XYZ file of C-alpha atoms in Angstrom:
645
model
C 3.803 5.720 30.771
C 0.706 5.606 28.630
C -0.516 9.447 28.264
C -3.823 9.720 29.416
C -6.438 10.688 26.903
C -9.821 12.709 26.283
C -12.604 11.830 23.856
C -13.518 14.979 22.037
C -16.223 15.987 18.911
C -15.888 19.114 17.132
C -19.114 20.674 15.268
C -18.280 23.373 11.895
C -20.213 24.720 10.081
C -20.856 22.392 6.521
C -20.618 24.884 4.342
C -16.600 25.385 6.306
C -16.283 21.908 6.673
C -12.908 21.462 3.849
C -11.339 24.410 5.724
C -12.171 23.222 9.239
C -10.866 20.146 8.770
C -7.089 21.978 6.768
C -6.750 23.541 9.716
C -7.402 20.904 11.879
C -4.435 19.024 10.435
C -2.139 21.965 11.044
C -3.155 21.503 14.526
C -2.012 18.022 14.619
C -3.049 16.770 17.681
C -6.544 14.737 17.534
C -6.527 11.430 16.686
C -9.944 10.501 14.459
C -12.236 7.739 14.986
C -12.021 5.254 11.965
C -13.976 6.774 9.424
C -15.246 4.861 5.926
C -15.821 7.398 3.087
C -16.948 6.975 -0.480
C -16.688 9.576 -3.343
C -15.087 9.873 -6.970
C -11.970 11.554 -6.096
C -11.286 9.651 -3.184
C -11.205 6.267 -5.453
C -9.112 8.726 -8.366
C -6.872 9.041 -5.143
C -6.857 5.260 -4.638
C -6.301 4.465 -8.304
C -3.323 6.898 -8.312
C -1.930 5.427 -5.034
C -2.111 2.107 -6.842
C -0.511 2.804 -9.578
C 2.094 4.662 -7.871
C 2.950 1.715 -5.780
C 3.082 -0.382 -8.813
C 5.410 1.751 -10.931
C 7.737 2.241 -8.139
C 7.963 -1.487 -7.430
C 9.114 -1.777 -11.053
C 11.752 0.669 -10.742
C 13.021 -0.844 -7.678
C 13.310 -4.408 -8.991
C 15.721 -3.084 -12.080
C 18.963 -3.478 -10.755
C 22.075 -0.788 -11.613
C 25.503 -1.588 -11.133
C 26.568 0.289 -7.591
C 29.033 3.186 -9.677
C 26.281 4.146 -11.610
C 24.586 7.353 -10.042
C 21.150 7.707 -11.207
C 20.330 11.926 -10.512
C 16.961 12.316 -9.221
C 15.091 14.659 -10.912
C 11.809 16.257 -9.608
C 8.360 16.273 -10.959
C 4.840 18.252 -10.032
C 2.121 16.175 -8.948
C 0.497 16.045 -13.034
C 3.634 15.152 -14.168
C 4.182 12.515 -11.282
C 1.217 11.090 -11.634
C 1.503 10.565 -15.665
C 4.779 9.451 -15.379
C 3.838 6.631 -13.316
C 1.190 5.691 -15.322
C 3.469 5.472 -18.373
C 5.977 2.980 -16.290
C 2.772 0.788 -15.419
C 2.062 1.031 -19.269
C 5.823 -0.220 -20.246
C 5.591 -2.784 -17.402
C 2.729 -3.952 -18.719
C 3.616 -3.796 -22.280
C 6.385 -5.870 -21.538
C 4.972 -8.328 -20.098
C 2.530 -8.916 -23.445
C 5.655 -8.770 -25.436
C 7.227 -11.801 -23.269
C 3.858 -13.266 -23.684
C 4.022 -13.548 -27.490
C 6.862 -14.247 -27.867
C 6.512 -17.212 -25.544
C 3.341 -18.001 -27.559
C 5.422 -17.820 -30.890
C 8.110 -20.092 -29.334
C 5.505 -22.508 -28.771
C 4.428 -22.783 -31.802
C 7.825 -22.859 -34.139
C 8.881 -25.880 -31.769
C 5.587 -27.334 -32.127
C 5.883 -27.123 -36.756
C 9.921 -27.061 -35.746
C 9.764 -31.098 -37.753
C 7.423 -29.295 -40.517
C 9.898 -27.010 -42.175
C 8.399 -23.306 -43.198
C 4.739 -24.003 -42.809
C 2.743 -21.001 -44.109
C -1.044 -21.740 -43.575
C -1.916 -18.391 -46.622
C -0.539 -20.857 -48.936
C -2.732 -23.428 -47.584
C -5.820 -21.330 -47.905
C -4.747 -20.228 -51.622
C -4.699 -24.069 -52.775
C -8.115 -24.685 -50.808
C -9.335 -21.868 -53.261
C -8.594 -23.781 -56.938
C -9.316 -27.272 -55.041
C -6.961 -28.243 -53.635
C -7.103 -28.887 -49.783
C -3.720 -30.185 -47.642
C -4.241 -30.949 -44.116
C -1.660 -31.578 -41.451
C -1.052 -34.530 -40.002
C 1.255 -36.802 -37.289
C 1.114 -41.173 -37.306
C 3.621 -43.451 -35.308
C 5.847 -44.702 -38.212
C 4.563 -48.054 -37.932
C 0.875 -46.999 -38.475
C 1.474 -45.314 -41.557
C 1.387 -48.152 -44.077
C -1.679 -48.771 -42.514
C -3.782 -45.563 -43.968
C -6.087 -46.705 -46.690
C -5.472 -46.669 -50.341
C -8.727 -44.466 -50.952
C -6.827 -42.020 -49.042
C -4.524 -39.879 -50.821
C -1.286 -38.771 -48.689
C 1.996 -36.941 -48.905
C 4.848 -38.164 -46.764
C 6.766 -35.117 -46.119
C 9.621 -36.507 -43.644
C 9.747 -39.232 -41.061
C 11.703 -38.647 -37.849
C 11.796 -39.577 -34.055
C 9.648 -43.042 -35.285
C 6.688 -40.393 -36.361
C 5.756 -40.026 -39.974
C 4.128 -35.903 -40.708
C 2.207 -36.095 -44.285
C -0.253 -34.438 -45.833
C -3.543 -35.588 -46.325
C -5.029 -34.270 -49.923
C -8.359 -33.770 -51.099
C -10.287 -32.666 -53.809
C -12.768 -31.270 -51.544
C -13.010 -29.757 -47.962
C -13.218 -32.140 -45.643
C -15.874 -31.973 -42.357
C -15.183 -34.837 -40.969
C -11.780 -37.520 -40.163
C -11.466 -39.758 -43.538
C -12.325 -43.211 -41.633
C -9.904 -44.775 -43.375
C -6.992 -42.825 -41.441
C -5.745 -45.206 -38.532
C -7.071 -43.656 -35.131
C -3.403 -43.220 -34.449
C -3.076 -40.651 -37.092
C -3.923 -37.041 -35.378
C -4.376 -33.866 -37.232
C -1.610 -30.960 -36.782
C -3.297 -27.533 -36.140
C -2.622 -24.573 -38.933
C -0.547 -21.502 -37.016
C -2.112 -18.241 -37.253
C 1.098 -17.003 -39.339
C 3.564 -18.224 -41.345
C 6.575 -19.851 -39.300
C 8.635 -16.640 -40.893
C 6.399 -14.286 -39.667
C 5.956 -15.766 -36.384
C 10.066 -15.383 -35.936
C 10.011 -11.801 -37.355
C 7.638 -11.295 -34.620
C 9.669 -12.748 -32.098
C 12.477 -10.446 -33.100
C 10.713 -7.414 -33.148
C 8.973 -8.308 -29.673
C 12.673 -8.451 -28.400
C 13.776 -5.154 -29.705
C 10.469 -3.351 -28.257
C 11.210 -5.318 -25.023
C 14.969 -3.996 -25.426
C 13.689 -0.341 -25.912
C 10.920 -0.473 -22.386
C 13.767 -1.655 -20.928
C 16.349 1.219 -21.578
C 13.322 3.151 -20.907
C 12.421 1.885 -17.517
C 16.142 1.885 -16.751
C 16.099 5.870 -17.619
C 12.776 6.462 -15.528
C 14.870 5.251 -12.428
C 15.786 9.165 -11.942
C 11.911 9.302 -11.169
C 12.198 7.201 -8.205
C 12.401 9.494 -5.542
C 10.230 12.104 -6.774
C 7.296 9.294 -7.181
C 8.071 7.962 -3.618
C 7.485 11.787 -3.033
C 4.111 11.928 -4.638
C 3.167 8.758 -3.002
C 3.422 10.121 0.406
C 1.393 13.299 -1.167
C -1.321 10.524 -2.335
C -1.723 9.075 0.998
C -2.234 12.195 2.833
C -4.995 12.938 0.201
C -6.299 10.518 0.688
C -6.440 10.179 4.243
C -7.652 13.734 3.996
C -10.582 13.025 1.267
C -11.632 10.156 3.310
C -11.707 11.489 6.504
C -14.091 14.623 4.373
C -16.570 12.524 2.727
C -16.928 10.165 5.629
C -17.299 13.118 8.000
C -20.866 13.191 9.489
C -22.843 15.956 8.485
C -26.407 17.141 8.757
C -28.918 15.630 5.692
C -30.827 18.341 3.502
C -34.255 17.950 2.374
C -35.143 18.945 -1.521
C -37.784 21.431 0.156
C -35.247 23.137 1.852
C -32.750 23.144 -1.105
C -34.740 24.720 -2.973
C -35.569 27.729 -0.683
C -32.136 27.793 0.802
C -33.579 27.882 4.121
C -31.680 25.180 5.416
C -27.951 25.155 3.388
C -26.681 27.960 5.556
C -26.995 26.343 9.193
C -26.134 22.823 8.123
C -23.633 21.179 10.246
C -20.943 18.699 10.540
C -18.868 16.661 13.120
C -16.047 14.383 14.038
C -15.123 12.714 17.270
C -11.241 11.834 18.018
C -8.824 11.664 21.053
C -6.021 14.113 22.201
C -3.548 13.352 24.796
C -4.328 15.630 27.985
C -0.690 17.038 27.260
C -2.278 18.612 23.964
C -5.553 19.875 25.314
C -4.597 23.138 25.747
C -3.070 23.529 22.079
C -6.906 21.716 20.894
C -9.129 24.253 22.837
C -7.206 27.093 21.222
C -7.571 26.234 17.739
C -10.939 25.228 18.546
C -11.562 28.951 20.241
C -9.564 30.850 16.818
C -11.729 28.947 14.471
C -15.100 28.683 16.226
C -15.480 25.677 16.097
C -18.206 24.366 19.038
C -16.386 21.052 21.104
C -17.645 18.519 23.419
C -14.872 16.948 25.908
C -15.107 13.943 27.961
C -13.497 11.037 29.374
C -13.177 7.957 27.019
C -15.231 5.189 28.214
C -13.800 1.209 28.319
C -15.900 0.562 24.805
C -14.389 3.242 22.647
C -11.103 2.641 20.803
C -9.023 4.827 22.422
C -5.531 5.366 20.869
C -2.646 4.420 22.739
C 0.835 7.472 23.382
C 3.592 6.448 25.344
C 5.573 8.683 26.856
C 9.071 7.396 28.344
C 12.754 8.842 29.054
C 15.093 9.187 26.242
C 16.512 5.703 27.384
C 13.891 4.263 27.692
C 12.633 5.248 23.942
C 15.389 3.367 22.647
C 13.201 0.296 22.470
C 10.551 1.768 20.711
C 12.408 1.027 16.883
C 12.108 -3.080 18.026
C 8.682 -2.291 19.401
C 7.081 -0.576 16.029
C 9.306 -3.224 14.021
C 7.426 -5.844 15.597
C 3.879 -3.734 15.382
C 2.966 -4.274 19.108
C 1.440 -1.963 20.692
C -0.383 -1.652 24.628
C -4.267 -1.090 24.705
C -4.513 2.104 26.312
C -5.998 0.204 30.191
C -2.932 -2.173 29.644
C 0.313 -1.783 31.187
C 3.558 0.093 29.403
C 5.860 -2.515 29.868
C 9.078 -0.093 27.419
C 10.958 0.142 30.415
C 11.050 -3.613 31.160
C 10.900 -5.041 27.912
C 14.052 -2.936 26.982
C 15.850 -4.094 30.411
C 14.681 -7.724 30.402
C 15.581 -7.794 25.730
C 19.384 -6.825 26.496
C 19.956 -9.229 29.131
C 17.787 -12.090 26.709
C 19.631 -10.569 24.111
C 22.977 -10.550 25.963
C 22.290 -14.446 26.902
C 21.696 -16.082 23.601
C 24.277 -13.858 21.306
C 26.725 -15.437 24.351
C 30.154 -14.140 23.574
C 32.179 -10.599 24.081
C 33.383 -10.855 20.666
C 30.162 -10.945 18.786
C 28.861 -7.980 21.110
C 32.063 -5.972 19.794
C 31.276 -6.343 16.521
C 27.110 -5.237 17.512
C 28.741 -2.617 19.164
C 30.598 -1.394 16.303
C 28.003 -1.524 13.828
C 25.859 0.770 16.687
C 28.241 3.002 16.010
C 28.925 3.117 12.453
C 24.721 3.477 12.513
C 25.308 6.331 14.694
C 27.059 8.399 12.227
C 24.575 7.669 9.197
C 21.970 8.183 11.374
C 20.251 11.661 10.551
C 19.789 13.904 13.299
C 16.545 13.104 15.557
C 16.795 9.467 14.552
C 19.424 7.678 16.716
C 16.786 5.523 18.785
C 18.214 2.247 16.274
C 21.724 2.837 16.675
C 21.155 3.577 20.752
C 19.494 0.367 20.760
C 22.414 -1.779 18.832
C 25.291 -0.025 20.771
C 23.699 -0.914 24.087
C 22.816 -4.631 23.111
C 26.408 -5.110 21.710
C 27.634 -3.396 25.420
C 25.230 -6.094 27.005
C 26.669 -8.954 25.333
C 29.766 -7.868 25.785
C 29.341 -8.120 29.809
C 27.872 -11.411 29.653
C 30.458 -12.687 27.345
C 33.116 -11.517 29.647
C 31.309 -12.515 32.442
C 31.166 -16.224 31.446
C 34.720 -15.880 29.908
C 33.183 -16.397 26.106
C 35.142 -14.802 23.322
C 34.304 -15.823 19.302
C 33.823 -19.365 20.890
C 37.827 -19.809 21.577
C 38.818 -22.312 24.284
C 39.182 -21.004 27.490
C 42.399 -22.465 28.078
C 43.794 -20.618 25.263
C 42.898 -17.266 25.946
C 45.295 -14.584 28.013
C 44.836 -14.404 31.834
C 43.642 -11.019 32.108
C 40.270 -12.385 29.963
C 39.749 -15.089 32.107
C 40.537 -13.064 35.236
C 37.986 -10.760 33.986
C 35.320 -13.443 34.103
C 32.577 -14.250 36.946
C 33.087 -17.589 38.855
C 29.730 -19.145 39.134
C 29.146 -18.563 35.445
C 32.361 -19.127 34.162
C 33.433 -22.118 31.849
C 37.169 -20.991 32.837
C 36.750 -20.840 36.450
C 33.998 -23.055 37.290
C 34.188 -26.279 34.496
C 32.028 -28.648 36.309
C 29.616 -26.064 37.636
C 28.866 -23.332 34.771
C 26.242 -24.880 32.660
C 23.756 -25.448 35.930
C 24.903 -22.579 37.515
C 23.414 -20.470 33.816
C 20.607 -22.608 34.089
C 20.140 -21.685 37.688
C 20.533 -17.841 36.312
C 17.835 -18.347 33.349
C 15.352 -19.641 36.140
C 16.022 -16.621 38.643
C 15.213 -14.290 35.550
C 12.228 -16.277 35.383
C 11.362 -15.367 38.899
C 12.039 -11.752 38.650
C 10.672 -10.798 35.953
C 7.181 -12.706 36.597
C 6.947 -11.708 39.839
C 7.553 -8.077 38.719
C 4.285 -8.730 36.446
C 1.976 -9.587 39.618
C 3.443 -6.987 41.773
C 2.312 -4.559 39.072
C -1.340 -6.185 38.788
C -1.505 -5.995 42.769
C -0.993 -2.614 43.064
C -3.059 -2.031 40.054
C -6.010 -3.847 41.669
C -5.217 -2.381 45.154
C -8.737 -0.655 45.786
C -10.461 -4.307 45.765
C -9.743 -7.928 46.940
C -8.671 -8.953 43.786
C -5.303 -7.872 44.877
C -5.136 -11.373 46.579
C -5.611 -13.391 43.701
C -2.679 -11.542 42.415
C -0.556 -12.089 45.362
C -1.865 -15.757 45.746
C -0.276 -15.963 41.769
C 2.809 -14.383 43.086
C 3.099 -16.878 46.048
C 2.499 -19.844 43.368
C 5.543 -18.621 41.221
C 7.429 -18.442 44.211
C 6.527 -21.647 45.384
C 7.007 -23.506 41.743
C 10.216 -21.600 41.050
C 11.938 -24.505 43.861
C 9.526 -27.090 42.185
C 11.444 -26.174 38.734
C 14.729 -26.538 40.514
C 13.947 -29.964 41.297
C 12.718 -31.305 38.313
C 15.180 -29.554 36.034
C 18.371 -28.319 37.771
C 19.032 -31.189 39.905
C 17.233 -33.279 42.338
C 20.043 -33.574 44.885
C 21.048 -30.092 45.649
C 17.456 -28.848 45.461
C 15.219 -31.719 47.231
C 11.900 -31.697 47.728
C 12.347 -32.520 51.621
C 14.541 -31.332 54.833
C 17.613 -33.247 54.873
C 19.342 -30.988 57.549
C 21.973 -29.647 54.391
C 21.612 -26.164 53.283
C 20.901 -25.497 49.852
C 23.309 -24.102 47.955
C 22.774 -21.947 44.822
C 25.559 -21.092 42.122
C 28.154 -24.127 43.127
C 28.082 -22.947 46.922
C 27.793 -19.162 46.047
C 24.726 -18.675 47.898
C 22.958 -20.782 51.057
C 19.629 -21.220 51.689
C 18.117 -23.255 54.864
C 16.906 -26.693 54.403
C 13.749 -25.803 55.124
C 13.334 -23.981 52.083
C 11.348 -27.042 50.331
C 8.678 -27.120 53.106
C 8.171 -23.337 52.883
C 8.243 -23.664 48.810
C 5.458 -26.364 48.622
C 3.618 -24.125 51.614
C 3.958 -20.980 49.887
C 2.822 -22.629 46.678
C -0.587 -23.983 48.356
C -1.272 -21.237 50.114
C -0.626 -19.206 47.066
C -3.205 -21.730 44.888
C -6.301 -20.811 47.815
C -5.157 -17.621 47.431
C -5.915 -17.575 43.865
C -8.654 -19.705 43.771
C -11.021 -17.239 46.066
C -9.710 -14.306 44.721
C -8.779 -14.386 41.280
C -12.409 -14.192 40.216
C -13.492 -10.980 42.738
C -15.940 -8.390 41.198
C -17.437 -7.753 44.773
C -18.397 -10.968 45.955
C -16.172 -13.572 47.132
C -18.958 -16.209 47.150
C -19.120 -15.238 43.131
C -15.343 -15.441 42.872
C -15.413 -19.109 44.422
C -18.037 -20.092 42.076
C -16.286 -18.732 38.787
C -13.712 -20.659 40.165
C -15.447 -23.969 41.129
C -17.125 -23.655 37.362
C -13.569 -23.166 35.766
C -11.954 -25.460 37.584
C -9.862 -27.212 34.948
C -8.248 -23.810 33.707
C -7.323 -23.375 37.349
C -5.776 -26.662 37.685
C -3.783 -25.857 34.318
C -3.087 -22.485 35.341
C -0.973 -24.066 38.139
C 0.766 -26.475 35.835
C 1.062 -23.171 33.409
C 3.384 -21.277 35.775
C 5.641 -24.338 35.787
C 5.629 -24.486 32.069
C 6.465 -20.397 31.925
C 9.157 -20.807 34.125
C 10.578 -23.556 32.440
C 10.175 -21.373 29.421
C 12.991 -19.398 30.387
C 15.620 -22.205 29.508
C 15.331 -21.654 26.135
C 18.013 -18.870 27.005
C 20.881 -21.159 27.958
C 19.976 -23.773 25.166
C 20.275 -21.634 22.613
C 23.168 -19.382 23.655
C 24.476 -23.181 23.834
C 24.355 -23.819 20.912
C 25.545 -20.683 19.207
C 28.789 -21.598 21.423
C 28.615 -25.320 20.025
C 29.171 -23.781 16.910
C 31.304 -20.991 17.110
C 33.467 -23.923 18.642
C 32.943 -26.033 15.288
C 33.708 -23.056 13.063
C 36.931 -22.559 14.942
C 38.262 -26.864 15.021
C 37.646 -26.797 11.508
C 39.466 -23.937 10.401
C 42.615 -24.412 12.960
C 44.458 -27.080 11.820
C 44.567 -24.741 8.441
C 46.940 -22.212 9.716
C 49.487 -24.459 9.611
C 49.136 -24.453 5.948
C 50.392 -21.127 4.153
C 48.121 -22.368 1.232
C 45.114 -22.535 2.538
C 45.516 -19.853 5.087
C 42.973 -17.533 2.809
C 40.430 -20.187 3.215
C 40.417 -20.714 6.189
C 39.742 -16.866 7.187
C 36.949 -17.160 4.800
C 35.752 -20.101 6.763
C 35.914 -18.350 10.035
C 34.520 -14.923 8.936
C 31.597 -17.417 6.945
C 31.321 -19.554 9.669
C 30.969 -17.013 12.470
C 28.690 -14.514 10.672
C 26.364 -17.311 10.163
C 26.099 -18.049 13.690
C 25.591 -14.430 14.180
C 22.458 -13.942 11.900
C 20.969 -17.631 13.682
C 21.764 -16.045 16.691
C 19.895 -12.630 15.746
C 17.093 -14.953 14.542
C 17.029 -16.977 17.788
C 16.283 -13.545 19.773
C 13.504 -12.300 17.727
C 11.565 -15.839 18.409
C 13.023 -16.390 21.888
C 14.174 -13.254 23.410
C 11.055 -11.154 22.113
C 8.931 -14.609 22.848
C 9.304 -14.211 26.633
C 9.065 -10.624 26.774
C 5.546 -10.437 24.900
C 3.934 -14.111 25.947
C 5.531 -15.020 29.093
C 5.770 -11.943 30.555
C 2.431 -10.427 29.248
C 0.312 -13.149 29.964
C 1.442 -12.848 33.635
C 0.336 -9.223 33.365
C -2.544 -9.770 31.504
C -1.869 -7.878 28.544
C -3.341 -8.741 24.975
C -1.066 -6.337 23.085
C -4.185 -4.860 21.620
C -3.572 -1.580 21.825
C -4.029 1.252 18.245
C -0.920 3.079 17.948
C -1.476 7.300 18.453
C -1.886 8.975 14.783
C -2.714 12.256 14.276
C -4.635 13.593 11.838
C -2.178 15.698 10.201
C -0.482 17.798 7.443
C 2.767 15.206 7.506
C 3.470 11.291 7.996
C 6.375 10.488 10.955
């Protein structure tokens, strides 16, 4: 259930407004409105957080062998805080090093045909006359430089003559007499020596960062430490300077008529569960309040509040950052049943839901205390898949013809592809489409009794009569045509291979139901007291209404994806299995082909895990929430207080 919530503002005294708001985060129960404040030590905060974040991103990336035990040693926040801006400075450093000494590089390949070029030497001829230049000509230019030009060939290579070009005076301009395929050579800052004693030395500083970045890796844990310290100061500095308060005039500063009585405020939430715990601290610290009831415009928080099993879905939920608006529905109970069984459906096979199972439990006992919500989770998907895998008789995709008796005896008939080959795969689709049903129809039932003070109720029970109706409409088009027809031909209809009757006059009360269910819809859907004003909205939206109807076939239909996918995690888990069989026979290659399977079949299992977050998760937050109405767009409950969850 979502916890219901009050809207409260709290009034201190300015001049006890650091204090106030201390013990306000030992309280830990309101949740503020967003607040935006500016001052110095906030952005020193921010600057600090920054580089925090940096320098433990650099420790994290430098890799130590797994033996290696790096012992954590603590810091205080001064020393934190210059220790990680001496592993920014390293970084950094580094990176300048690998800089240069890609810039030197550059430059000995580029003078690499030259020989030692040393551009002092240069300089020191320019100063008793004597001026070289540096320059490049295809070989077959050169003879073509002109004889008032005086040149030095120093080597030829790779059909490209370097020479020199002399003069007996400094030259501002290109000789014309050079061919315009001659180009001049740029001096280097440095000698080509110096530039590789550079390089070297750059390499042995970058060595020495490096052993020294490598030893700050025992800082690690106290600068995640201090980084959790920054954000709470943060939080705490902004919430302070961003914290209305009462404006004082220079008059009244200067007769200090004014400083004394000046005020400040804050509005928040707290859960109605906490109210007593907020008018108590509110009472010890005098501190005025003002309580009300949170109107549809303000951005009230959202707190669930579910069983312990429930609560298990809640580590898939905050993984995935979704959270209810707080006049939405909580859906935890439904999206966990409604996951396993998706879940269940596309992993497909007992075996894989073993090995889930097992790694539930091996999370189970790493799990600290007060933190077993995960593991919960993965134990009770593996037990899912399990059931479904032994229902349909699916085990680490091995032919059912070669599995023991008691496994196949084990197995459920309509659904089986050991007891009911011809009949299986339409008998699962037939299951994905009933799922369909159910759970959409559970999503109207909750919006009729959630509109059940106005008429609006009908237009969710015409929506409910539509699903009905198209669910048979799907069974047509998709299943098959003959055993579900779209007219009375005297034959009941059988579901699940015979399973399960229904009277042939199912497809007149299906396209009834559906119509009826559309009129329904149409008059109602719109109601915000006047039905006359419903029809209108309707008659004005009248394509959205017509695609609504064509919608709930699509949403339906959506629900395939669950067979068609556990499909074709079978297909291959089949694949894996032909290929590596004949290989047993082989003592040889025996080794290779466990590697295959073990390769083969974990692959399969991370698709598969990748199939459920798009499909299984898919249907549970589109499908299913748009038939609710629900927008996800809910602000997760924080506190203000003195730690993070």
């Amino acid at each position: 259930m979502i916890v219901p919530m009050k809207k409260v503002s709290i009034v201190v005294l300015d001049s006890t407004r650091k204090e106030s708001l201390k013990q306000l985060r030992k309280v830990g129960v309101v949740h503020l409105e967003s607040l935006e404040g500016t001052s110095a030590l906030l952005s020193s905060y921010k600057e600090a957080s920054a580089t925090t974040d940096k320098a433990i991103s650099i420790l994290e990336e430098i890799k130590v062998s797994k033996q290696k035990v790096i012992k954590q040693i603590s810091l205080n926040k001064d020393a934190a805080s210059e220790t990680a801006s001496n592993i920014v400075a390293l970084s950094d450093r580094k990176k300048s090093l690998l800089d240069a000494i890609s810039q030197g590089t550059n430059e000995l390949e580029r003078l690499s045909l030259w020989g030692n070029v040393d551009p002092d030497m240069l300089y020191s001829l320019a100063e008793s006359g004597i001026y070289m230049y540096l320059y490049e000509i295809p070989e077959d230019k050169y003879s073509l430089i002109g004889n008032d030009v005086k040149t030095l060939r120093v080597n030829g290579y790779a059909k490209t003559v370097r020479f020199l070009l002399l003069s007996d005076s400094e030259l501002s301009e290109r000789p014309s007499a050079l061919p315009p395929e001659a180009y001049s050579v740029p001096l280097p800052e440095l000698s080509t020596n110096s530039i590789r004693e550079n390089i070297l030395k750059c390499k042995q500083e970058i060595s020495r960062i490096e052993s020294e970045l490598l030893d700050d890796k025992k800082f690690l844990d106290t600068l995640k430490s201090y980084k959790k310290d920054l954000c709470l100061d943060i939080e705490f500095e902004n919430v302070y300077s961003g914290m209305a308060h009462d404006a004082e005039t220079e008059e009244s500063v200067s007769n200090n008529a004014f400083s004394e009585t000046k005020l400040a405020w804050i509005t928040g939430y707290v859960p109605v569960d906490s109210m007593k715990k907020f008018k108590k601290s509110c009472t010890d610290n005098s501190w005025a309040y003002t309580v009300s009831d949170p109107s549809d415009e303000d951005p009230v928080p959202t707190k669930l509040h579910n069983s312990k099993i429930v609560s298990i879905i809640y580590p898939l939920t905050d993984f995935l950052d979704v959270t209810p608006g707080y006049h939405e529905f909580d859906i935890s109970g439904w999206f966990l049943l409604f996951f396993c069984i998706f879940f269940a459906m596309i992993f497909g096979d007992a075996g894989y839901g073993a090995l889930v199972t097992i790694v539930g439990f091996i999370l189970f006992g790493k799990s600290p205390s007060g933190k077993k919500s995960l593991p919960a989770l993965v134990t009770l998907l593996g037990l899912c898949t399990c059931l479904w895998g032994i229902m349909t008789c699916s085990w680490f995709g091995i032919d059912s013809s070669k599995l023991p008796d008691a496994l196949v005896n084990l197995s459920f008939y309509p659904v089986s592809s050991a007891k009911n080959p011809e009949h299986y795969e339409s008998n699962q689709k037939v299951f994905c489409f009933m799922l369909a049903i159910i759970q959409l129809s559970i999503a109207h039932i909750k919006c009729f009794f959630a509109d059940k003070k106005s008429l609006k109720c009908l237009g969710d029970l015409g929506s409910l009569l539509q699903l009905w109706g198209m669910f048979y409409v799907v069974m047509n088009m998709v299943v098959d045509s003959n055993r579900f027809p779209l007219s009375n031909k005297g034959i009941p209809i059988r579901i699940f291979g015979g399973t399960l009757s229904l009277p042939s006059s199912i497809p007149f009360i299906a396209i009834g139901v559906l119509l009826f269910g559309f009129v329904l819809s149409f008059i109602f859907s719109n109601y915000e007291g006047s039905i006359g004003k419903s029809v209108l909205e309707s008659c004005k939206n009248i394509i959205s209404v017509l695609l609504g109807v064509v919608n709930v076939f699509s949403d339906i239909v959506s629900y395939i994806r669950l067979w068609a996918v556990g499909l074709a995690g079978a297909a291959i888990s089949q694949t894996v299995n032909n290929m590596a069989g004949p290989m047993f026979g082989k003592l040889a290659i025996v080794i290779f082909a466990v590697v295959l399977l073990v390769f083969g079949h974990g692959l399969n299992m991370i698709l598969n895990l990748l199939s459920v977050v798009v499909h299984g998760v898919r249907l549970n937050t589109l499908e299913f929430s748009q038939h609710l109405g629900m927008a996800w767009s809910g602000t997760k409950y924080r506190p203000f207080k003195d730690s993070e969850d």
